[in-house]
Amino acid sequence: MRVDSIILSGFKSFRERTEVALGDLTILAGANSAGKSTLMQSLLLMKQTLEASYDPGPLLLSGPNIIFSSAEQLFWNAPGDQAKELTLGIRLNNDSEVRGYEVVLQRQKAATPPLRIVRAVTYNGDYRAEISPILSPEEYSRYENEFRAIAKMFFYQDDQYSVRINVGFERIFLRLEAMLGKAEHEITIYDSHFSKTHAALQNAILGLIHVPGLRGNPRRTYPVTAVEHNFPGLFPDYVASVIATWQRSNANEIKQLKEDLKELGLAWNVQARNLNDTEVEIRVTRLPRGIRSGAQDMVNIADVGFGLSQSLPVVVALLTARPGQLVYLEQPEIHLHPRAAYQLSRLLQRAVMRGVQVVIETHSELLLLGLQELVANGQFGDKKILLHWVQRDQRGASYLTSHELDEKGGFGDVPVDFGLVSLEAMHNYLSAAGG
């Protein structure tokens, strides 16, 4: 199942409830500090919480994907207007059914953990259940009857057993469970609506590939990592080992990687070399095109321009993602020459057409124009391309203006100002140069 939308309310700069639709390709744009990153941080919080090696409670505040030092930093806060609750949610859709989960959290001052779940909603198709850690008498009675109906499958027509309803915690997820007791034994059963929905949501969240905007300086060596379907933490840590794995077992992927880097004008060859059991070196060509004896013209990635080390995680992530998997790219154009930023649209199109779901956060006019051109040329077929322009109102609260790109690549009345800024700068220069 694919991520259909994310939901947030009272979270950082989003004061009001906001449902953010995700398409096959979703473009997040807007001015600095408008709230673009906040939209995906809700999923990143869930990701690092589920991946934690210990139970941090409902949310792991400080982790590899996003860092908070205080629970207060998660809540909408303006002079005289502070949120007491925040809502985070995710909805999945596979064209035949919808599954989703929303959780409402409050601060716990001077308590561990610093957040507590006050209520949650799980929905699966037409089924919708809202629960809190402590059920009301009416809720308890309703769910007791539901579990008694389920229990008949275990005890048949024997009604001589007790039913005890409990609300269980699994990090950010609340679930219903029932202890069914008889003289000779006791069993625990779970509501299948909760278990199936939560399993699907966890698979989607844990499958998220995150390429952050801050990708660090190029390293002389990279750690040896496992290469599986999921990539806990930050994806750049896995790039060297992914390339090394492709060299051993996937000639098509390594060939496409080289073609993609050549298309961006960054390099024509790349190699990963295991130095020992813990370190991998990435070597690349100094020139973007092959020359005679060029096969020997390989250097450590730290000895070439910044653009290659910053773009390599983007290219590898788009190639390694499976159909249906979500890839989140923060500023994929960072450190790229304008022509390379424009060409990057072609790599995004190929990933989307393979069935990969992509979200990009960008400030690049040329990348957006490249995508619009591909849409207008029919290169995206019937794929859904969404643009969310993020702004702030006078109170500082973020809001969206959204549009699906039409068949000509247009985005309607979304107030994208990339082109206006370029025209204004050119006008100001010509006016100055003309005296």
Coordinates of C-alpha atoms in Angstrom, one line a residue:
M1 CA 0.0 0.0 0.0
R2 CA 1.2 3.5 -0.8
V3 CA 1.1 6.6 1.4
D4 CA -2.0 8.5 0.4
S5 CA -1.7 11.4 2.8
I6 CA -0.1 12.7 6.1
I7 CA -2.1 14.5 8.7
L8 CA -0.9 17.0 11.3
S9 CA -2.4 19.6 13.6
G10 CA -0.8 21.7 16.4
F11 CA 2.6 20.4 15.2
K12 CA 5.3 23.1 14.9
S13 CA 4.1 25.8 12.5
F14 CA 0.9 23.9 11.5
R15 CA -1.7 25.3 13.9
E16 CA -4.8 24.0 12.0
R17 CA -5.5 20.4 11.0
T18 CA -3.9 19.9 7.6
E19 CA -4.1 16.8 5.4
V20 CA -1.3 16.7 2.9
A21 CA -2.0 14.5 -0.1
L22 CA 0.9 12.6 -1.6
G23 CA 1.0 11.6 -5.3
D24 CA 3.3 9.5 -7.3
L25 CA 5.6 12.5 -7.2
T26 CA 5.0 15.3 -4.7
I27 CA 6.8 18.6 -4.8
L28 CA 7.1 20.7 -1.7
A29 CA 8.1 24.3 -2.4
G30 CA 8.0 27.7 -0.7
A31 CA 10.1 30.3 1.0
N32 CA 12.6 29.4 3.7
S33 CA 11.1 28.5 7.1
A34 CA 7.6 28.3 5.5
G35 CA 7.1 24.8 7.0
K36 CA 8.0 22.5 4.1
S37 CA 10.3 20.2 6.2
T38 CA 7.7 20.1 8.9
L39 CA 5.3 18.2 6.6
M40 CA 7.6 15.2 6.4
Q41 CA 9.0 15.5 9.9
S42 CA 5.8 13.9 11.1
L43 CA 6.7 10.7 9.2
L44 CA 10.4 11.0 10.2
L45 CA 9.5 11.1 13.9
M46 CA 7.4 7.9 13.4
K47 CA 10.3 6.3 11.4
Q48 CA 13.0 6.9 14.0
T49 CA 10.6 5.9 16.8
L50 CA 9.8 2.5 15.2
E51 CA 13.5 1.9 14.4
A52 CA 14.8 2.6 17.9
S53 CA 16.6 -0.3 19.6
Y54 CA 14.8 0.6 22.8
D55 CA 11.2 1.7 23.6
P56 CA 11.3 5.5 23.8
G57 CA 7.6 5.9 24.4
P58 CA 5.2 7.4 21.9
L59 CA 7.9 9.3 20.0
L60 CA 11.7 9.3 19.9
L61 CA 12.4 13.1 19.9
S62 CA 16.1 13.0 19.2
G63 CA 17.2 10.5 16.5
P64 CA 19.1 10.2 13.3
N65 CA 16.3 11.6 11.1
I66 CA 15.2 14.6 13.1
I67 CA 16.4 16.1 16.4
F68 CA 14.3 17.8 19.1
S69 CA 15.7 18.6 22.6
S70 CA 12.3 19.3 24.2
A71 CA 8.8 18.1 23.7
E72 CA 7.8 21.8 23.8
Q73 CA 9.4 22.2 20.4
L74 CA 6.9 19.9 18.7
F75 CA 3.8 22.1 19.6
W76 CA 2.4 25.1 17.8
N77 CA 3.4 28.1 19.9
A78 CA 2.7 31.8 19.3
P79 CA 2.3 34.7 21.7
G80 CA -0.9 34.0 23.6
D81 CA -1.7 30.9 21.5
Q82 CA -0.1 27.6 22.5
A83 CA -1.3 24.2 21.4
K84 CA -2.1 21.8 24.2
E85 CA -2.3 18.8 21.9
L86 CA -0.8 17.8 18.6
T87 CA -2.1 15.3 16.0
L88 CA 0.0 13.2 13.7
G89 CA -1.4 10.8 11.2
I90 CA -0.8 8.7 8.1
R91 CA -3.2 7.2 5.5
L92 CA -2.5 4.4 3.1
N93 CA -4.4 3.5 -0.1
N94 CA -4.0 0.7 -2.7
D95 CA -7.0 1.7 -4.8
S96 CA -9.2 -0.9 -3.2
E97 CA -9.0 0.0 0.5
V98 CA -7.9 2.7 2.8
R99 CA -6.1 2.2 6.1
G100 CA -5.0 4.9 8.4
Y101 CA -4.1 6.0 11.9
E102 CA -4.1 9.3 13.8
V103 CA -2.8 9.9 17.2
V104 CA -3.3 12.8 19.6
L105 CA -0.5 13.6 22.1
Q106 CA -0.1 15.9 25.1
R107 CA 3.0 17.0 27.0
Q108 CA 3.8 15.4 30.3
K109 CA 5.8 18.0 32.3
A110 CA 8.5 16.6 34.6
A111 CA 7.6 13.1 33.5
T112 CA 9.1 10.2 31.6
P113 CA 8.5 9.9 28.7
P114 CA 7.7 13.6 28.0
L115 CA 4.7 12.8 25.8
R116 CA 1.6 10.8 26.4
I117 CA -1.1 9.5 24.0
V118 CA -4.6 10.8 24.9
R119 CA -6.5 9.2 22.1
A120 CA -6.0 7.5 18.7
V121 CA -8.1 6.6 15.7
T122 CA -7.6 3.5 13.5
Y123 CA -9.6 3.1 10.3
N124 CA -9.7 0.3 7.9
G125 CA -12.2 0.8 5.0
D126 CA -15.5 1.5 6.6
Y127 CA -14.3 0.4 10.0
R128 CA -13.3 3.3 12.4
A129 CA -12.4 3.0 16.0
E130 CA -11.4 5.7 18.4
I131 CA -9.8 4.6 21.6
S132 CA -8.0 6.2 24.5
P133 CA -5.6 4.6 27.1
I134 CA -8.5 4.4 29.5
L135 CA -11.8 3.3 28.0
S136 CA -15.1 4.8 29.0
P137 CA -17.8 2.4 30.3
E138 CA -19.6 2.7 27.0
E139 CA -16.5 2.0 25.0
Y140 CA -15.6 -1.0 27.3
S141 CA -19.0 -2.5 26.8
R142 CA -19.0 -2.0 23.0
Y143 CA -15.6 -3.7 22.6
E144 CA -16.4 -6.4 25.1
N145 CA -19.3 -7.4 22.9
E146 CA -17.1 -7.3 19.8
F147 CA -14.5 -9.6 21.4
R148 CA -17.2 -12.0 22.7
A149 CA -18.3 -12.4 19.1
I150 CA -14.7 -13.1 18.1
A151 CA -14.2 -15.4 21.0
K152 CA -16.9 -17.8 19.7
M153 CA -14.4 -18.9 17.1
F154 CA -12.2 -20.2 20.0
F155 CA -14.8 -21.4 22.4
Y156 CA -17.6 -22.2 20.0
Q157 CA -20.9 -22.1 21.9
D158 CA -19.4 -22.3 25.3
D159 CA -20.1 -19.0 27.1
Q160 CA -18.4 -19.9 30.4
Y161 CA -15.4 -17.6 30.1
S162 CA -14.4 -14.2 31.2
V163 CA -13.5 -11.3 29.0
R164 CA -11.1 -8.6 30.1
I165 CA -10.4 -5.7 27.7
N166 CA -7.1 -3.9 27.7
V167 CA -5.6 -1.0 25.7
G168 CA -2.0 -1.9 24.7
F169 CA 0.8 0.4 23.8
E170 CA 3.2 -0.3 20.9
R171 CA 5.2 3.0 20.8
I172 CA 3.0 5.4 18.8
F173 CA 0.3 2.8 18.3
L174 CA -2.6 2.0 20.6
R175 CA -4.3 -1.3 20.1
L176 CA -7.2 -3.2 21.6
E177 CA -6.6 -6.6 23.2
A178 CA -8.7 -9.0 25.2
M179 CA -7.8 -11.6 27.8
L180 CA -10.2 -14.6 27.5
G181 CA -10.2 -16.7 30.6
K182 CA -11.4 -20.2 31.5
A183 CA -10.6 -22.5 34.3
E184 CA -8.0 -24.4 32.4
H185 CA -6.4 -21.7 30.4
E186 CA -6.3 -18.1 29.3
I187 CA -5.6 -16.6 25.9
T188 CA -5.0 -13.1 24.5
I189 CA -6.6 -12.1 21.2
Y190 CA -6.3 -8.9 19.2
D191 CA -8.7 -6.9 17.1
S192 CA -7.7 -7.7 13.5
H193 CA -8.7 -4.3 12.3
F194 CA -6.0 -2.8 14.5
S195 CA -3.3 -5.4 13.9
K196 CA -3.6 -5.5 10.1
T197 CA -3.8 -1.7 9.8
H198 CA -0.9 -1.1 12.1
A199 CA 1.3 -3.7 10.3
A200 CA 0.6 -2.0 7.0
L201 CA 1.4 1.4 8.4
Q202 CA 4.6 0.2 10.0
N203 CA 5.8 -1.4 6.7
A204 CA 5.2 1.9 4.9
I205 CA 6.9 4.0 7.6
L206 CA 9.9 1.7 8.0
G207 CA 10.3 1.5 4.2
L208 CA 10.8 5.3 3.9
I209 CA 14.1 6.2 2.4
H210 CA 15.3 9.5 3.7
V211 CA 18.0 11.5 2.0
P212 CA 18.5 14.7 4.1
G213 CA 19.4 18.1 3.0
L214 CA 22.6 18.1 5.1
R215 CA 24.5 15.1 3.7
G216 CA 27.8 15.8 5.3
N217 CA 31.3 16.2 3.9
P218 CA 32.5 13.6 1.5
R219 CA 34.4 10.9 3.4
R220 CA 37.6 9.0 2.6
T221 CA 35.8 5.8 3.8
Y222 CA 32.2 4.8 4.5
P223 CA 31.0 2.1 6.9
V224 CA 30.1 -1.4 5.7
T225 CA 26.4 -1.8 6.1
A226 CA 23.7 -4.4 5.4
V227 CA 21.8 -3.9 2.2
E228 CA 18.2 -4.9 2.6
H229 CA 14.8 -3.5 1.5
N230 CA 14.6 -1.0 4.4
F231 CA 17.3 1.5 5.4
P232 CA 17.0 2.6 9.0
G233 CA 18.3 6.0 9.8
L234 CA 19.8 8.2 7.0
F235 CA 20.3 6.7 3.6
P236 CA 23.7 8.3 2.8
D237 CA 25.3 5.9 5.3
Y238 CA 24.3 3.0 3.0
V239 CA 25.4 4.3 -0.4
A240 CA 28.9 2.8 -0.5
S241 CA 27.7 -0.7 0.5
V242 CA 24.7 -0.5 -2.0
I243 CA 27.2 0.2 -4.8
A244 CA 29.5 -2.6 -3.7
T245 CA 26.6 -5.0 -3.6
W246 CA 25.5 -4.0 -7.1
Q247 CA 29.0 -4.5 -8.4
R248 CA 28.9 -8.1 -7.2
S249 CA 25.3 -9.1 -8.1
N250 CA 23.5 -6.5 -10.2
A251 CA 25.2 -5.4 -13.4
N252 CA 22.1 -3.5 -14.6
E253 CA 21.9 -1.2 -11.6
I254 CA 25.6 -0.4 -11.7
K255 CA 25.3 0.4 -15.4
Q256 CA 22.3 2.6 -14.8
L257 CA 24.1 4.4 -12.0
K258 CA 27.0 5.3 -14.3
E259 CA 24.6 6.4 -17.0
D260 CA 22.7 8.6 -14.5
L261 CA 25.9 10.3 -13.2
K262 CA 27.0 10.9 -16.8
E263 CA 23.6 12.4 -17.6
L264 CA 24.0 14.8 -14.7
G265 CA 27.5 15.7 -16.0
L266 CA 29.2 14.6 -12.8
A267 CA 31.2 11.4 -13.6
W268 CA 31.2 8.6 -16.1
N269 CA 32.4 5.9 -13.7
V270 CA 32.0 5.0 -10.0
Q271 CA 33.4 2.1 -8.0
A272 CA 33.1 1.0 -4.4
R273 CA 36.1 -0.9 -3.0
N274 CA 36.1 -2.8 0.3
L275 CA 39.2 -1.8 2.2
N276 CA 38.5 -4.2 5.1
D277 CA 35.6 -5.7 6.9
T278 CA 34.4 -2.3 8.2
E279 CA 35.3 0.3 5.6
V280 CA 34.4 0.9 1.9
E281 CA 36.0 3.5 -0.3
I282 CA 34.1 5.2 -3.1
R283 CA 36.2 6.1 -6.2
V284 CA 35.0 8.2 -9.1
T285 CA 36.4 9.6 -12.4
R286 CA 37.6 13.1 -12.3
L287 CA 36.0 13.9 -15.6
P288 CA 32.3 13.6 -16.6
R289 CA 33.1 11.9 -19.9
G290 CA 35.4 9.0 -20.8
I291 CA 38.8 9.7 -22.3
R292 CA 41.6 7.4 -23.5
S293 CA 43.2 5.7 -20.5
G294 CA 40.3 7.1 -18.5
A295 CA 39.7 3.8 -16.7
Q296 CA 42.8 4.7 -14.6
D297 CA 41.7 8.2 -13.9
M298 CA 39.9 7.3 -10.7
V299 CA 40.2 9.2 -7.4
N300 CA 38.6 9.1 -4.0
I301 CA 35.2 10.9 -3.9
A302 CA 36.6 13.3 -1.4
D303 CA 39.0 14.6 -4.1
V304 CA 36.3 15.9 -6.5
G305 CA 33.7 18.6 -6.4
F306 CA 31.1 18.7 -3.7
G307 CA 28.2 18.2 -6.1
L308 CA 29.1 14.5 -6.8
S309 CA 29.2 13.4 -3.1
Q310 CA 25.9 15.3 -2.4
S311 CA 24.1 13.9 -5.5
L312 CA 25.3 10.3 -5.3
P313 CA 22.9 9.4 -2.4
V314 CA 20.0 10.9 -4.4
V315 CA 20.8 8.9 -7.5
V316 CA 21.4 5.6 -5.6
A317 CA 18.2 6.1 -3.5
L318 CA 16.1 6.5 -6.7
L319 CA 17.6 3.3 -8.2
T320 CA 17.4 1.1 -5.2
A321 CA 13.8 1.9 -4.1
R322 CA 11.2 -0.7 -4.8
P323 CA 7.9 -0.1 -6.5
G324 CA 5.5 1.4 -3.8
Q325 CA 8.4 2.5 -1.6
L326 CA 8.5 6.1 -0.5
V327 CA 11.7 8.2 -1.1
Y328 CA 12.0 11.6 0.6
L329 CA 14.6 13.8 -1.0
E330 CA 15.5 17.1 0.8
Q331 CA 17.0 19.6 -1.7
P332 CA 18.1 17.0 -4.2
E333 CA 19.6 19.8 -6.3
I334 CA 22.0 21.0 -3.6
H335 CA 25.5 21.9 -5.0
L336 CA 24.4 21.1 -8.5
H337 CA 25.1 23.3 -11.6
P338 CA 21.8 24.6 -13.1
R339 CA 22.1 22.2 -16.0
A340 CA 22.5 19.2 -13.7
A341 CA 19.5 20.4 -11.6
Y342 CA 17.4 20.5 -14.8
Q343 CA 18.6 17.0 -15.8
L344 CA 17.7 15.6 -12.4
S345 CA 14.1 15.8 -13.4
R346 CA 14.8 12.9 -15.8
L347 CA 16.0 10.6 -13.0
L348 CA 13.0 11.4 -11.0
Q349 CA 10.7 10.6 -13.9
R350 CA 12.3 7.2 -14.4
A351 CA 11.9 6.3 -10.7
V352 CA 8.3 7.3 -10.7
M353 CA 7.6 5.3 -13.8
R354 CA 9.0 2.3 -12.1
G355 CA 6.4 2.7 -9.4
V356 CA 8.6 4.4 -6.7
Q357 CA 6.7 7.1 -4.7
V358 CA 8.9 10.2 -4.4
V359 CA 8.6 13.4 -2.3
I360 CA 11.0 16.2 -3.0
E361 CA 11.6 19.4 -1.2
T362 CA 13.1 22.0 -3.5
H363 CA 14.0 25.6 -4.2
S364 CA 15.1 24.9 -7.8
E365 CA 13.2 26.7 -10.6
L366 CA 15.0 24.6 -13.2
L367 CA 14.2 21.3 -11.6
L368 CA 10.5 22.3 -11.5
L369 CA 10.6 23.4 -15.1
G370 CA 12.2 20.1 -16.1
L371 CA 9.4 18.2 -14.4
Q372 CA 6.7 20.4 -16.0
E373 CA 8.3 19.8 -19.5
L374 CA 8.2 16.0 -18.9
V375 CA 4.5 16.2 -17.9
A376 CA 3.7 18.3 -20.9
N377 CA 5.4 15.7 -23.1
G378 CA 3.4 12.9 -21.6
Q379 CA 6.4 11.3 -20.0
F380 CA 4.7 10.7 -16.7
G381 CA 1.7 9.0 -18.3
D382 CA -1.2 8.8 -15.8
K383 CA 1.0 9.3 -12.8
K384 CA -0.2 11.9 -10.3
I385 CA 2.2 14.9 -9.8
L386 CA 1.3 17.2 -6.9
L387 CA 2.7 20.6 -6.0
H388 CA 2.3 21.9 -2.5
W389 CA 3.3 25.6 -2.0
V390 CA 3.8 26.3 1.7
Q391 CA 3.3 29.7 3.1
R392 CA 2.8 31.4 6.5
D393 CA -0.1 33.7 7.5
Q394 CA 0.2 36.8 9.7
R395 CA 0.3 34.7 12.8
G396 CA 3.1 32.6 11.5
A397 CA 0.9 29.5 10.9
S398 CA 1.7 27.4 7.8
Y399 CA -0.8 26.6 5.2
L400 CA -0.8 25.0 1.7
T401 CA -1.8 26.0 -1.7
S402 CA -1.9 22.8 -3.7
H403 CA -2.5 21.6 -7.3
E404 CA -2.1 18.5 -9.4
L405 CA 0.0 19.4 -12.5
D406 CA -2.3 19.3 -15.5
E407 CA -1.6 17.7 -18.9
K408 CA 0.5 20.7 -19.9
G409 CA 2.5 20.8 -16.7
G410 CA 0.6 23.8 -15.3
F411 CA 0.0 24.2 -11.6
G412 CA -3.0 26.6 -11.7
D413 CA -3.1 29.4 -9.1
V414 CA -0.3 28.0 -6.9
P415 CA 1.8 31.2 -6.2
V416 CA 5.2 29.8 -7.2
D417 CA 7.5 32.8 -7.4
F418 CA 10.7 31.1 -8.7
G419 CA 10.3 32.7 -12.2
L420 CA 9.2 36.1 -10.8
V421 CA 12.4 36.3 -8.8
S422 CA 14.6 35.5 -11.8
L423 CA 12.8 38.1 -14.0
E424 CA 13.1 40.7 -11.2
A425 CA 16.8 40.0 -10.8
M426 CA 17.4 40.3 -14.6
H427 CA 15.3 43.5 -14.8
N428 CA 17.2 45.1 -11.9
Y429 CA 20.6 44.1 -13.5
L430 CA 19.6 45.4 -17.0
S431 CA 18.4 48.6 -15.4
A432 CA 21.6 49.1 -13.5
A433 CA 23.8 48.2 -16.5
G434 CA 21.8 50.5 -18.8
G435 CA 22.6 53.4 -16.6

